[in-house]
mmCIF file of C-alpha atoms in Angstrom:
data_model
loop_
_atom_site.group_PDB
_atom_site.id
_atom_site.type_symbol
_atom_site.label_atom_id
_atom_site.label_comp_id
_atom_site.label_asym_id
_atom_site.label_seq_id
_atom_site.Cartn_x
_atom_site.Cartn_y
_atom_site.Cartn_z
ATOM 1 C CA UNK A 288 -97.001 -23.830 98.233
ATOM 2 C CA UNK A 289 -94.983 -20.915 99.563
ATOM 3 C CA UNK A 290 -94.716 -18.547 96.599
ATOM 4 C CA UNK A 291 -97.974 -17.898 94.770
ATOM 5 C CA UNK A 292 -98.536 -15.670 91.743
ATOM 6 C CA UNK A 293 -102.188 -14.785 91.155
ATOM 7 C CA UNK A 294 -103.120 -13.467 87.714
ATOM 8 C CA UNK A 295 -106.320 -12.739 85.839
ATOM 9 C CA UNK A 296 -108.645 -10.060 84.640
ATOM 10 C CA UNK A 297 -109.663 -7.065 86.706
ATOM 11 C CA UNK A 298 -112.771 -7.918 88.719
ATOM 12 C CA UNK A 299 -111.978 -11.652 88.719
ATOM 13 C CA UNK A 300 -111.252 -11.897 92.442
ATOM 14 C CA UNK A 301 -107.435 -11.819 92.487
ATOM 15 C CA UNK A 302 -107.176 -9.595 95.556
ATOM 16 C CA UNK A 303 -109.722 -11.634 97.506
ATOM 17 C CA UNK A 304 -107.861 -14.861 96.739
ATOM 18 C CA UNK A 305 -104.554 -13.199 97.650
ATOM 19 C CA UNK A 306 -105.855 -12.041 101.037
ATOM 20 C CA UNK A 307 -107.319 -15.469 101.808
ATOM 21 C CA UNK A 308 -104.196 -17.367 100.697
ATOM 22 C CA UNK A 309 -101.968 -15.008 102.643
ATOM 23 C CA UNK A 310 -104.016 -15.701 105.767
ATOM 24 C CA UNK A 311 -104.078 -19.481 105.176
ATOM 25 C CA UNK A 312 -100.366 -19.747 104.347
ATOM 26 C CA UNK A 313 -99.241 -17.060 106.799
ATOM 27 C CA UNK A 314 -97.438 -15.376 103.910
ATOM 28 C CA UNK A 315 -97.036 -11.718 103.057
ATOM 29 C CA UNK A 316 -99.452 -10.427 100.428
ATOM 30 C CA UNK A 317 -98.619 -7.838 97.801
ATOM 31 C CA UNK A 318 -101.274 -6.307 95.584
ATOM 32 C CA UNK A 319 -99.371 -5.013 92.569
ATOM 33 C CA UNK A 320 -101.861 -2.203 92.005
ATOM 34 C CA UNK A 321 -100.829 -0.836 95.419
ATOM 35 C CA UNK A 322 -97.176 -1.012 94.406
ATOM 36 C CA UNK A 323 -97.667 0.435 90.922
ATOM 37 C CA UNK A 324 -99.959 3.376 91.723
ATOM 38 C CA UNK A 325 -99.588 6.074 94.340
ATOM 39 C CA UNK A 326 -102.528 7.830 96.008
ATOM 40 C CA UNK A 327 -102.973 10.153 93.008
ATOM 41 C CA UNK A 328 -102.852 7.234 90.512
ATOM 42 C CA UNK A 329 -99.358 8.109 89.312
ATOM 43 C CA UNK A 330 -97.519 5.078 87.960
ATOM 44 C CA UNK A 331 -94.218 3.822 89.324
ATOM 45 C CA UNK A 332 -91.565 3.876 86.584
ATOM 46 C CA UNK A 333 -91.396 0.403 85.035
ATOM 47 C CA UNK A 334 -87.726 -0.206 85.931
ATOM 48 C CA UNK A 335 -88.499 0.529 89.611
ATOM 49 C CA UNK A 336 -91.637 -1.632 89.439
ATOM 50 C CA UNK A 337 -89.606 -4.547 88.054
ATOM 51 C CA UNK A 338 -86.877 -4.060 90.686
ATOM 52 C CA UNK A 339 -89.505 -4.010 93.432
ATOM 53 C CA UNK A 340 -90.941 -7.303 92.179
ATOM 54 C CA UNK A 341 -87.497 -8.910 92.035
ATOM 55 C CA UNK A 342 -87.051 -7.955 95.709
ATOM 56 C CA UNK A 343 -90.520 -9.262 96.600
ATOM 57 C CA UNK A 344 -89.995 -12.667 94.962
ATOM 58 C CA UNK A 345 -86.639 -13.111 96.707
ATOM 59 C CA UNK A 346 -88.481 -13.546 100.016
ATOM 60 C CA UNK A 347 -89.049 -17.095 101.309
ATOM 61 C CA UNK A 348 -92.872 -16.931 101.194
ATOM 62 C CA UNK A 349 -95.264 -14.598 99.378
ATOM 63 C CA UNK A 350 -98.554 -14.156 97.598
ATOM 64 C CA UNK A 351 -98.598 -11.561 94.824
ATOM 65 C CA UNK A 352 -101.689 -10.599 92.867
ATOM 66 C CA UNK A 353 -101.791 -8.630 89.656
ATOM 67 C CA UNK A 354 -101.528 -9.148 85.950
ATOM 68 C CA UNK A 355 -98.924 -6.651 84.708
ATOM 69 C CA UNK A 356 -97.908 -8.801 81.755
ATOM 70 C CA UNK A 357 -94.738 -6.785 81.159
ATOM 71 C CA UNK A 358 -93.278 -8.027 84.465
ATOM 72 C CA UNK A 359 -95.133 -11.343 84.783
ATOM 73 C CA UNK A 360 -92.007 -13.327 83.933
ATOM 74 C CA UNK A 361 -90.362 -12.169 87.183
ATOM 75 C CA UNK A 362 -93.153 -13.705 89.263
ATOM 76 C CA UNK A 363 -93.557 -16.821 87.129
ATOM 77 C CA UNK A 364 -89.878 -17.734 87.318
ATOM 78 C CA UNK A 365 -89.894 -17.436 91.127
ATOM 79 C CA UNK A 366 -93.257 -18.927 92.125
ATOM 80 C CA UNK A 367 -94.174 -22.484 93.026
ATOM 81 C CA UNK A 368 -97.854 -21.999 92.147
ATOM 82 C CA UNK A 369 -99.796 -19.895 89.668
ATOM 83 C CA UNK A 370 -103.466 -19.200 90.263
ATOM 84 C CA UNK A 371 -105.235 -17.971 87.148
ATOM 85 C CA UNK A 372 -108.554 -16.334 87.883
ATOM 86 C CA UNK A 373 -110.182 -17.413 84.636
ATOM 87 C CA UNK A 374 -113.698 -16.025 85.041
ATOM 88 C CA UNK A 375 -116.046 -15.064 82.230
ATOM 89 C CA UNK A 376 -116.161 -11.533 80.864
ATOM 90 C CA UNK A 377 -119.605 -11.037 82.395
ATOM 91 C CA UNK A 378 -118.327 -12.156 85.815
ATOM 92 C CA UNK A 379 -115.317 -9.830 85.591
ATOM 93 C CA UNK A 380 -117.449 -6.857 84.554
ATOM 94 C CA UNK A 381 -119.815 -7.660 87.411
ATOM 95 C CA UNK A 382 -116.758 -7.815 89.693
ATOM 96 C CA UNK A 383 -115.463 -4.348 88.840
ATOM 97 C CA UNK A 384 -118.875 -2.707 89.114
ATOM 98 C CA UNK A 385 -119.890 -4.510 92.318
ATOM 99 C CA UNK A 386 -116.508 -3.651 93.864
ATOM 100 C CA UNK A 387 -117.141 0.007 93.009
ATOM 101 C CA UNK A 388 -120.556 -0.158 94.701
ATOM 102 C CA UNK A 389 -119.181 -1.962 97.784
ATOM 103 C CA UNK A 390 -115.988 0.013 98.280
ATOM 104 C CA UNK A 391 -116.236 3.231 96.285
ATOM 105 C CA UNK A 392 -113.349 4.678 94.342
ATOM 106 C CA UNK A 393 -109.739 5.046 95.404
ATOM 107 C CA UNK A 394 -107.183 3.099 97.416
ATOM 108 C CA UNK A 395 -108.440 1.112 100.377
ATOM 109 C CA UNK A 396 -105.196 -0.441 101.620
ATOM 110 C CA UNK A 397 -106.465 -4.013 101.339
ATOM 111 C CA UNK A 398 -105.881 -4.650 97.655
ATOM 112 C CA UNK A 399 -108.951 -2.715 96.593
ATOM 113 C CA UNK A 400 -107.848 -0.130 94.078
ATOM 114 C CA UNK A 401 -110.897 1.147 92.280
ATOM 115 C CA UNK A 402 -110.961 3.467 89.372
ATOM 116 C CA UNK A 403 -113.491 2.728 86.697
ATOM 117 C CA UNK A 404 -113.145 4.571 83.426
ATOM 118 C CA UNK A 405 -113.615 3.611 79.797
ATOM 119 C CA UNK A 406 -110.083 2.159 79.556
ATOM 120 C CA UNK A 407 -110.714 -0.204 82.496
ATOM 121 C CA UNK A 408 -114.074 -1.299 81.108
ATOM 122 C CA UNK A 409 -112.553 -1.919 77.673
ATOM 123 C CA UNK A 410 -109.637 -3.860 79.202
ATOM 124 C CA UNK A 411 -111.992 -6.093 81.194
ATOM 125 C CA UNK A 412 -114.392 -6.531 78.263
ATOM 126 C CA UNK A 413 -111.596 -7.631 75.902
ATOM 127 C CA UNK A 414 -109.344 -9.464 78.405
ATOM 128 C CA UNK A 415 -110.339 -13.010 77.406
ATOM 129 C CA UNK A 416 -109.751 -12.312 73.722
ATOM 130 C CA UNK A 417 -106.657 -10.083 73.927
ATOM 131 C CA UNK A 418 -104.761 -10.492 77.188
ATOM 132 C CA UNK A 419 -105.621 -14.024 78.338
ATOM 133 C CA UNK A 420 -103.755 -15.681 75.414
ATOM 134 C CA UNK A 421 -100.662 -13.624 76.249
ATOM 135 C CA UNK A 422 -100.861 -14.556 79.934
ATOM 136 C CA UNK A 423 -101.378 -18.235 79.071
ATOM 137 C CA UNK A 424 -98.354 -18.143 76.737
ATOM 138 C CA UNK A 425 -96.164 -16.710 79.511
ATOM 139 C CA UNK A 426 -97.420 -19.297 81.995
ATOM 140 C CA UNK A 427 -96.613 -22.005 79.440
ATOM 141 C CA UNK A 428 -93.158 -20.560 78.759
ATOM 142 C CA UNK A 429 -92.008 -19.713 82.279
ATOM 143 C CA UNK A 430 -94.004 -21.891 84.690
ATOM 144 C CA UNK A 431 -95.691 -24.869 83.030
ATOM 145 C CA UNK A 432 -94.304 -28.233 84.033
ATOM 146 C CA UNK A 433 -92.345 -26.655 86.878
ATOM 147 C CA UNK A 434 -95.103 -25.294 89.095
ATOM 148 C CA UNK A 435 -98.699 -26.083 89.927
ATOM 149 C CA UNK A 436 -101.129 -24.078 87.810
ATOM 150 C CA UNK A 437 -104.656 -23.683 89.174
ATOM 151 C CA UNK A 438 -107.423 -22.318 86.941
ATOM 152 C CA UNK A 439 -110.422 -20.965 88.825
ATOM 153 C CA UNK A 440 -113.342 -20.157 86.553
ATOM 154 C CA UNK A 441 -116.027 -18.945 88.947
ATOM 155 C CA UNK A 442 -116.546 -17.728 92.486
ATOM 156 C CA UNK A 443 -118.051 -20.989 93.771
ATOM 157 C CA UNK A 444 -115.080 -22.991 92.485
ATOM 158 C CA UNK A 445 -112.752 -20.402 94.042
ATOM 159 C CA UNK A 446 -114.369 -20.656 97.482
ATOM 160 C CA UNK A 447 -114.276 -24.472 97.289
ATOM 161 C CA UNK A 448 -110.574 -24.427 96.337
ATOM 162 C CA UNK A 449 -109.735 -22.016 99.165
ATOM 163 C CA UNK A 450 -111.553 -24.275 101.673
ATOM 164 C CA UNK A 451 -109.512 -27.245 100.388
ATOM 165 C CA UNK A 452 -106.229 -25.315 100.717
ATOM 166 C CA UNK A 453 -107.216 -24.183 104.223
ATOM 167 C CA UNK A 454 -107.993 -27.774 105.253
ATOM 168 C CA UNK A 455 -104.638 -28.946 103.913
ATOM 169 C CA UNK A 456 -102.783 -26.235 105.864
ATOM 170 C CA UNK A 457 -104.610 -26.440 109.175
#
């Protein structure tokens, strides 16, 4: 496990898992929200975003968190593990609102990029029905059978898995 792609709904814990895995594996961590948005929430043009990801995955070890289905193939073709944060809709909604309470809005430099508006709430509320099948199809097409795929469905399971990975890499 040297190249890990972490995907899942907003509020599912992707950034937390990325930070912890980066620490455990001594690998660089990239939060795609930090790469895609500037301080004023302007988006990086998609061709530059894709080129940036191609450069990131060329490194010998990395942990990258973020969904960004339009560029997911880049990460899936280069990784040796996919972690899908597969939490319930209620847990993801709780995650985005509790993150807002804990950290406030804006960019925090540690993977926390908070901006709650109706579009974010709608995305999180419909993720399991709309986006999850698309993500699963891409994992099946570009990673399944070639890499380890870990599905983490709740925070307790996630903490237990991270402890196991830490024990294996100590």
